[in-house]
CSV table of C-alpha atoms in Angstrom, one decimal:
chain,number,residue,atom,x,y,z
A,1,GLU,CA,-0.2,-0.3,0.1
A,2,ARG,CA,1.3,3.3,-1.2
A,3,ALA,CA,0.3,5.0,2.8
A,4,ASP,CA,3.5,1.5,3.9
A,5,ARG,CA,5.7,4.4,2.6
A,6,SER,CA,5.5,6.6,5.5
A,7,LYS,CA,5.2,4.4,7.9
A,8,PRO,CA,8.6,3.6,10.2
A,9,ILE,CA,10.9,0.8,9.4
A,10,ASN,CA,11.1,-2.4,12.0
A,11,VAL,CA,13.9,-4.9,10.9
A,12,GLU,CA,14.6,-8.0,13.4
A,13,ALA,CA,18.1,-9.6,13.3
A,14,ASP,CA,20.7,-11.8,15.2
A,15,SER,CA,22.7,-9.9,14.2
A,16,TRP,CA,23.9,-6.3,12.4
A,17,PHE,CA,27.2,-4.5,11.4
A,18,GLY,CA,26.9,-0.9,10.9
A,19,GLU,CA,29.6,1.5,9.2
A,20,GLU,CA,29.0,5.0,9.9
A,21,LYS,CA,29.7,6.1,6.6
A,22,THR,CA,28.1,5.1,4.5
A,23,LYS,CA,25.6,4.3,6.4
A,24,VAL,CA,25.2,1.2,5.8
A,25,SER,CA,23.4,-1.5,7.5
A,26,THR,CA,23.6,-5.3,7.4
A,27,TYR,CA,21.2,-7.5,9.5
A,28,GLU,CA,21.9,-11.3,9.4
A,29,GLY,CA,20.2,-14.0,10.9
A,30,ASN,CA,16.5,-14.3,11.3
A,31,VAL,CA,15.3,-10.8,9.6
A,32,VAL,CA,12.3,-9.6,9.0
A,33,ILE,CA,11.6,-6.0,8.1
A,34,THR,CA,8.1,-4.6,8.3
A,35,GLN,CA,6.9,-1.3,7.2
A,36,GLY,CA,2.8,-0.9,7.9
A,37,THR,CA,1.5,-4.2,5.4
A,38,LEU,CA,4.4,-5.1,4.4
A,39,LEU,CA,6.7,-7.9,5.8
A,40,MET,CA,9.4,-9.3,4.4
A,41,ARG,CA,11.5,-12.1,5.7
A,42,ALA,CA,15.2,-12.9,4.7
A,43,ASP,CA,18.0,-14.6,5.8
A,44,LYS,CA,20.3,-11.3,5.4
A,45,ALA,CA,20.0,-8.0,4.6
A,46,VAL,CA,21.2,-4.5,3.4
A,47,ILE,CA,19.9,-1.4,3.9
A,48,ARG,CA,21.2,1.6,3.0
A,49,GLN,CA,20.1,5.7,3.3
A,50,ASP,CA,20.8,7.7,0.2
A,51,ALA,CA,20.6,11.8,1.2
A,52,GLU,CA,17.3,12.0,0.6
A,53,GLY,CA,16.6,10.0,3.8
A,54,ASN,CA,14.6,7.3,1.0
A,55,TYR,CA,16.2,3.3,2.3
A,56,HIS,CA,17.3,1.1,-0.1
A,57,ALA,CA,17.8,-2.7,0.9
A,58,ILE,CA,18.8,-5.5,-1.0
A,59,ALA,CA,18.1,-9.0,0.6
A,60,ASN,CA,18.8,-12.9,0.5
A,61,GLY,CA,16.9,-16.0,1.5
A,62,ARG,CA,16.2,-19.7,0.4
A,63,PRO,CA,13.8,-18.4,-0.1
A,64,LEU,CA,13.1,-14.7,1.4
A,65,THR,CA,9.2,-14.1,1.1
A,66,TYR,CA,7.7,-10.6,1.0
A,67,ARG,CA,4.2,-9.6,1.5
A,68,GLU,CA,1.5,-7.1,1.1
A,69,LYS,CA,-1.2,-5.1,1.5
A,70,ARG,CA,-2.5,-4.0,-2.1
A,71,ASP,CA,-4.5,-0.5,-2.2
A,72,GLU,CA,-7.1,-0.9,-4.5
A,73,ALA,CA,-7.8,-4.4,-4.1
A,74,ASP,CA,-8.8,-6.5,0.0
A,75,ASP,CA,-6.0,-8.9,-0.4
A,76,PHE,CA,-1.7,-9.3,-0.7
A,77,ILE,CA,0.5,-9.5,-3.1
A,78,GLU,CA,2.8,-11.8,-2.0
A,79,GLY,CA,6.3,-12.9,-3.5
A,80,GLN,CA,9.3,-15.3,-3.1
A,81,ALA,CA,12.6,-15.3,-4.8
A,82,ASP,CA,16.8,-16.0,-3.7
A,83,ARG,CA,17.3,-12.3,-4.0
A,84,MET,CA,15.4,-9.0,-3.9
A,85,GLU,CA,16.3,-5.5,-4.5
A,86,TYR,CA,13.8,-2.4,-3.0
A,87,ASN,CA,14.2,1.2,-3.9
A,88,GLY,CA,11.9,2.8,-1.4
A,89,LYS,CA,12.2,6.1,-3.3
A,90,LEU,CA,10.9,4.8,-6.4
A,91,GLY,CA,8.4,1.9,-4.4
A,92,GLN,CA,9.8,-0.4,-6.6
A,93,LEU,CA,10.8,-3.8,-6.4
A,94,GLN,CA,13.0,-6.7,-7.8
A,95,LEU,CA,13.1,-9.9,-7.4
A,96,PHE,CA,16.0,-12.9,-8.7
A,97,GLY,CA,15.8,-16.1,-9.1
A,98,LYS,CA,13.3,-18.7,-9.0
A,99,ALA,CA,10.7,-15.6,-8.4
A,100,LYS,CA,7.1,-16.0,-7.7
A,101,LEU,CA,5.0,-13.3,-7.5
A,102,LYS,CA,0.9,-13.2,-6.8
A,103,ARG,CA,-1.6,-11.0,-7.1
A,104,GLY,CA,-5.0,-12.3,-5.5
A,105,ASN,CA,-5.5,-15.5,-7.8
A,106,ASP,CA,-2.7,-14.3,-10.5
A,107,GLU,CA,0.6,-16.0,-10.1
A,108,VAL,CA,3.7,-15.2,-12.1
A,109,ARG,CA,6.9,-16.6,-11.5
A,110,GLY,CA,10.4,-16.5,-13.9
A,111,ASP,CA,14.4,-16.0,-13.3
A,112,TYR,CA,13.4,-12.4,-12.5
A,113,ILE,CA,9.9,-9.8,-12.0
A,114,PHE,CA,10.0,-6.5,-12.0
A,115,TYR,CA,6.9,-5.1,-9.6
A,116,ASP,CA,6.2,-1.1,-9.6
A,117,GLN,CA,4.8,-0.9,-6.4
A,118,LEU,CA,3.4,3.1,-7.0
A,119,VAL,CA,2.4,1.7,-10.4
A,120,GLY,CA,0.9,-1.6,-9.4
A,121,THR,CA,2.9,-3.4,-13.0
A,122,PHE,CA,5.3,-6.0,-12.8
A,123,LYS,CA,7.3,-7.5,-15.4
A,124,VAL,CA,8.6,-11.2,-15.4
A,125,GLY,CA,11.6,-12.7,-17.6
A,126,PRO,CA,15.1,-12.5,-17.5
A,127,GLU,CA,17.1,-9.8,-15.9
A,128,ALA,CA,17.9,-7.2,-18.0
A,129,GLY,CA,21.4,-7.7,-19.6
A,130,ALA,CA,21.8,-11.5,-18.2
A,131,LYS,CA,24.1,-13.4,-19.7
A,132,THR,CA,21.1,-16.2,-19.4
A,133,THR,CA,22.2,-19.1,-21.9
A,134,THR,CA,18.7,-20.7,-21.9
A,135,PRO,CA,16.5,-18.1,-21.3
A,136,GLY,CA,14.3,-19.1,-17.9
A,137,ARG,CA,10.9,-19.9,-18.9
A,138,VAL,CA,8.3,-17.5,-17.5
A,139,ARG,CA,4.9,-18.8,-16.6
A,140,MET,CA,1.9,-17.0,-15.6
A,141,VAL,CA,-1.2,-18.0,-14.6
A,142,LEU,CA,-4.3,-15.6,-14.6
A,143,GLN,CA,-8.3,-16.0,-13.4
A,144,PRO,CA,-10.7,-15.3,-15.7
A,145,ALA,CA,-12.5,-12.4,-13.5
A,146,GLN,CA,-15.3,-13.5,-11.7
A,147,LYS,CA,-18.8,-12.2,-12.0
A,148,ASP,CA,-20.9,-12.1,-9.0
A,149,SER,CA,-23.3,-14.8,-8.8
A,150,LYS,CA,-26.0,-11.6,-7.6
A,151,GLU,CA,-25.6,-10.6,-11.1
A,152,ALA,CA,-26.5,-13.9,-12.5
A,153,PRO,CA,-28.1,-13.6,-16.7
A,154,LYS,CA,-31.8,-14.2,-17.0
A,155,PRO,CA,-33.3,-16.2,-19.6
A,156,ALA,CA,-34.0,-14.5,-22.8
A,157,ASP,CA,-37.9,-14.8,-21.7
A,158,SER,CA,-38.4,-13.5,-18.8
A,159,THR,CA,-42.2,-13.9,-18.4
A,160,PRO,CA,-42.6,-15.9,-15.0
A,161,PRO,CA,-44.6,-19.5,-16.5
A,162,THR,CA,-48.1,-19.1,-16.2
A,163,ALA,CA,-49.9,-21.8,-13.6
A,164,LEU,CA,-52.3,-24.5,-15.6
A,165,LYS,CA,-55.6,-23.9,-13.4
A,166,PRO,CA,-58.7,-26.4,-14.3
A,167,SER,CA,-61.3,-24.5,-16.1
A,168,SER,CA,-64.7,-24.1,-15.2
A,169,SER,CA,-66.4,-22.3,-18.4
A,170,ILE,CA,-66.2,-25.5,-20.8
A,171,SER,CA,-68.1,-28.3,-20.3
A,172,LYS,CA,-67.2,-32.0,-20.4
A,173,PRO,CA,-66.3,-33.3,-23.9
A,174,ARG,CA,-69.4,-34.9,-25.3
A,175,GLU,CA,-69.2,-38.9,-25.8
A,176,GLU,CA,-69.4,-39.9,-29.4
B,1,MET,CA,22.4,-28.4,96.9
B,2,ASN,CA,24.8,-29.9,94.0
B,3,ALA,CA,22.1,-30.2,92.0
B,4,ASP,CA,21.3,-27.0,91.7
B,5,ARG,CA,24.4,-25.2,91.5
B,6,SER,CA,24.5,-26.8,88.3
B,7,ALA,CA,21.3,-26.3,87.3
B,8,LEU,CA,22.1,-22.6,87.6
B,9,TRP,CA,25.6,-22.5,85.9
B,10,ALA,CA,24.4,-25.1,83.0
B,11,PRO,CA,22.4,-22.3,80.6
B,12,LEU,CA,25.9,-19.4,81.8
B,13,LEU,CA,28.1,-22.8,80.4
B,14,ILE,CA,26.3,-22.6,77.0
B,15,THR,CA,26.0,-19.2,76.3
B,16,ALA,CA,29.4,-18.5,76.9
B,17,ALA,CA,30.6,-21.4,74.9
B,18,LEU,CA,27.8,-19.7,72.0
B,19,ALA,CA,30.1,-17.0,72.2
B,20,ALA,CA,33.0,-18.1,72.0
B,21,GLY,CA,32.3,-20.3,68.5
B,22,THR,CA,30.9,-16.5,67.3
B,23,PHE,CA,33.1,-14.7,68.1
B,24,TRP,CA,35.3,-17.6,66.1
B,25,LEU,CA,33.5,-18.2,63.2
B,26,ASP,CA,33.4,-14.4,62.7
B,27,ARG,CA,37.1,-13.9,63.2
B,28,VAL,CA,38.2,-17.0,60.4
B,29,SER,CA,35.4,-15.4,57.7
B,30,ARG,CA,37.4,-12.3,58.1
B,31,LEU,CA,40.1,-11.8,55.3
B,32,PRO,CA,43.3,-10.2,57.2
B,33,ASP,CA,43.1,-6.4,56.0
B,34,THR,CA,46.3,-7.4,54.2
B,35,GLN,CA,44.6,-10.1,52.3
B,36,ARG,CA,42.0,-8.4,51.3
B,37,ASP,CA,43.7,-5.3,50.5
B,38,ALA,CA,46.4,-7.4,48.0
B,39,SER,CA,43.4,-8.4,46.1
B,40,THR,CA,41.6,-5.2,45.6
B,41,GLY,CA,45.2,-3.4,45.2
B,42,GLY,CA,46.2,-2.2,49.4
B,43,LYS,CA,45.3,1.1,50.2
B,44,PRO,CA,44.9,3.6,47.7
B,45,ASP,CA,48.6,5.3,47.1
B,46,VAL,CA,47.0,8.6,45.6
B,47,THR,CA,43.9,10.1,45.9
B,48,MET,CA,42.7,13.1,44.0
B,49,GLU,CA,39.7,15.3,43.9
B,50,ARG,CA,38.5,17.2,40.6
B,51,PHE,CA,40.6,15.4,38.5
B,52,LYS,CA,41.9,15.7,34.8
B,53,ALA,CA,44.1,14.2,32.3
B,54,THR,CA,44.9,14.7,28.4
B,55,GLN,CA,46.4,12.2,26.7
B,56,THR,CA,48.6,13.3,23.6
B,57,GLY,CA,49.5,11.3,20.3
B,58,GLU,CA,53.1,11.6,19.0
B,59,ASN,CA,52.6,14.6,17.7
B,60,GLY,CA,51.3,16.6,20.6
B,61,ALA,CA,48.0,16.7,19.8
B,62,ALA,CA,44.9,15.2,22.5
B,63,GLN,CA,44.1,12.1,21.9
B,64,TYR,CA,41.9,11.7,24.8
B,65,GLN,CA,40.8,13.6,27.9
B,66,VAL,CA,39.3,12.3,31.1
B,67,THR,CA,37.8,13.9,33.7
B,68,ALA,CA,36.5,13.3,37.7
B,69,ALA,CA,35.6,14.3,40.7
B,70,LYS,CA,37.8,11.6,42.4
B,71,MET,CA,40.6,9.7,41.8
B,72,GLN,CA,42.4,6.4,43.4
B,73,HIS,CA,45.3,5.2,42.4
B,74,TYR,CA,46.6,1.6,43.8
B,75,GLN,CA,49.9,1.2,43.8
B,76,GLN,CA,49.9,-2.9,44.4
B,77,GLY,CA,46.9,-3.6,42.0
B,78,ASN,CA,48.4,-0.5,39.3
B,79,TYR,CA,45.1,0.5,38.5
B,80,THR,CA,43.2,3.7,39.6
B,81,ASP,CA,39.0,4.1,40.0
B,82,LEU,CA,37.8,6.8,39.0
B,83,PHE,CA,34.4,8.4,40.4
B,84,THR,CA,32.4,10.9,38.3
B,85,VAL,CA,33.9,9.9,34.8
B,86,GLU,CA,33.8,11.7,31.7
B,87,MET,CA,36.2,10.9,28.7
B,88,VAL,CA,36.3,12.9,26.1
B,89,ASP,CA,37.7,11.4,22.7
B,90,MET,CA,39.2,14.0,20.8
B,91,THR,CA,40.5,11.9,17.8
B,92,PRO,CA,41.2,15.4,15.6
B,93,ARG,CA,39.1,14.6,12.3
B,94,ARG,CA,36.5,12.9,14.3
B,95,PRO,CA,33.4,14.6,16.2
B,96,PRO,CA,34.2,13.6,20.2
B,97,MET,CA,32.5,11.6,21.4
B,98,ARG,CA,31.9,11.8,25.1
B,99,ILE,CA,31.3,8.5,27.9
B,100,VAL,CA,29.7,9.5,31.2
B,101,ALA,CA,29.4,7.1,33.9
B,102,GLU,CA,29.4,6.5,37.4
B,103,SER,CA,32.5,4.7,38.7
B,104,VAL,CA,35.1,3.6,36.0
B,105,ARG,CA,38.4,1.4,36.7
B,106,LEU,CA,41.6,2.0,35.3
B,107,SER,CA,44.0,-0.8,34.6
B,108,HIS,CA,47.1,0.6,33.7
B,109,ASN,CA,48.5,-3.2,32.3
B,110,ASP,CA,46.5,-2.6,28.9
B,111,GLU,CA,45.3,0.5,29.7
B,112,ASN,CA,42.1,-0.2,29.4
B,113,TYR,CA,38.8,1.6,31.4
B,114,TYR,CA,36.1,-0.4,32.7
B,115,PHE,CA,33.2,1.6,33.0
B,116,ASN,CA,30.4,-0.1,35.5
B,117,GLY,CA,27.1,0.9,36.1
B,118,ILE,CA,25.1,2.5,33.2
B,119,THR,CA,27.1,4.4,30.7
B,120,HIS,CA,25.9,7.0,27.8
B,121,ILE,CA,28.3,7.2,25.0
B,122,THR,CA,27.2,10.2,23.1
B,123,ARG,CA,28.6,11.7,19.5
B,124,GLU,CA,27.9,14.8,18.5
B,125,ALA,CA,27.1,15.4,14.7
B,126,ASP,CA,28.8,16.2,11.8
B,127,ALA,CA,28.5,17.3,8.0
B,128,GLN,CA,27.5,13.0,7.4
B,129,ARG,CA,25.7,12.5,10.3
B,130,SER,CA,23.5,13.5,13.3
B,131,ALA,CA,24.6,12.7,16.5
B,132,MET,CA,24.1,9.4,18.0
B,133,LYS,CA,23.4,8.5,21.8
B,134,LEU,CA,24.2,5.1,22.9
B,135,THR,CA,23.7,3.3,26.9
B,136,THR,CA,25.0,0.4,28.3
B,137,SER,CA,25.4,-0.8,31.9
B,138,LYS,CA,28.7,-1.8,31.4
B,139,LEU,CA,31.5,-1.2,28.8
B,140,TRP,CA,34.9,-1.7,28.7
B,141,VAL,CA,37.4,0.5,26.4
B,142,TRP,CA,40.3,1.4,25.0
B,143,PRO,CA,40.9,4.5,23.9
B,144,GLU,CA,44.4,4.2,22.5
B,145,ARG,CA,43.2,1.5,20.3
B,146,GLY,CA,40.1,3.0,19.9
B,147,VAL,CA,37.6,0.3,20.6
B,148,SER,CA,35.1,-0.3,22.9
B,149,THR,CA,32.4,-3.6,23.3
B,150,THR,CA,29.9,-5.1,26.0
B,151,ASP,CA,28.1,-8.1,26.7
B,152,GLN,CA,25.1,-6.4,28.6
B,153,ALA,CA,22.6,-5.1,26.1
B,154,VAL,CA,23.0,-1.4,24.4
B,155,ASP,CA,20.5,1.5,23.3
B,156,ILE,CA,21.3,3.1,20.5
B,157,ARG,CA,19.4,6.5,18.3
B,158,ASP,CA,20.5,8.4,16.5
B,159,ASP,CA,18.1,11.5,13.7
B,160,TYR,CA,17.0,8.3,11.6
B,161,MET,CA,16.8,5.4,13.7
B,162,HIS,CA,16.6,3.6,17.3
B,163,ILE,CA,17.9,0.6,17.7
B,164,THR,CA,18.5,-2.2,20.8
B,165,ALA,CA,20.8,-4.7,20.8
B,166,VAL,CA,22.8,-7.4,23.6
B,167,GLY,CA,26.3,-7.0,22.9
B,168,MET,CA,28.1,-5.0,21.0
B,169,ASP,CA,31.6,-4.1,19.5
B,170,LEU,CA,32.1,-0.6,18.1
B,171,ASP,CA,36.0,0.1,16.0
B,172,ARG,CA,36.1,4.3,16.4
B,173,ASN,CA,39.1,4.0,13.6
B,174,LEU,CA,36.9,1.9,11.9
B,175,GLY,CA,33.8,3.4,12.5
B,176,THR,CA,31.4,0.9,12.7
B,177,ILE,CA,29.6,-1.4,15.3
B,178,LYS,CA,28.8,-4.0,15.5
B,179,LEU,CA,25.7,-5.8,17.0
B,180,LYS,CA,26.0,-9.0,18.2
B,181,SER,CA,22.6,-10.3,18.9
B,182,ARG,CA,18.4,-9.9,20.0
B,183,VAL,CA,18.9,-7.1,17.5
B,184,ARG,CA,15.7,-4.5,16.7
B,185,ALA,CA,15.8,-1.3,14.3
B,186,THR,CA,13.3,1.0,14.0
B,187,TYR,CA,14.2,3.3,11.2
B,188,VAL,CA,12.0,6.8,11.6
B,189,LYS,CA,11.9,9.9,8.8
B,190,PRO,CA,14.3,12.5,10.5
B,191,PRO,CA,12.9,15.0,11.3
B,192,ALA,CA,12.1,17.9,8.0
């Protein structure tokens, strides 16, 4: 969700190594990163802060998992991969290696997935500029949009069938 | 008659025996002054009030300064106890770092300062970094080598983040901090 961007980032880990000059923090062991609805679990995460105060992260896991609520829907987008790069300024997420992204019932898999959180779009395929001898396969499952059952289509003739009742005016048939 | 007299003396004898035993136990359990003093360095051979010392490097520039309300030096143990202490690291081209604690033991064997009790470290802001505050309950500092370490809980804050953990190694020369376990960090948007 876009609102997540303004929330504090919380990180839990087994150990931390900080370098004052570069302002780079390295977290290792059972790393859990949360920011609003965003939840990420990894083995290692390197968080850097740029001059304008935006945070950028690179994380590794076996696999690392990522989950965040979507703005326009009451569900989550979930991802996993071997490595993830996150650009806090542009709100862009890149998943590398056995990458998978699930949005509602749709799911995409590939060697590389690029997800733009602000726009809500993603790209799947080989990593840009990657020298892959055998291009990784991309697999995408997009579920047809389910219509609501309340609006099921009415039959062509919409007049209700007439109920048959015995007639009082017609006389008995004549015996021939 | 004799039975009466012994009935009278018996409680007195028992009380006397108990008193003697207590006195003997007290003497045995109390270490002789010399033995205790040897383990704690004996009696201070020098005591100073409102003490201030500045350590300079080879080029004569001030490296760090220690001020204390009271200082006691122990010849035998080769250490100095300082009370209400402030140590300021004045290494050039770096924002000053200040360590404050209620009591410190300076061991002269390896020039190690053992800050015992609540210890506060503050580093002033500079062009790249905001001011930093660090609190812990014990800290070992080797100012000559620019390193400090603790196995206790630490709490570190600056304008961007608040982090707690247990166990820390700080290297002033490299400008690095390693937190060893139970790390919890919160990154906040810096004040506008």
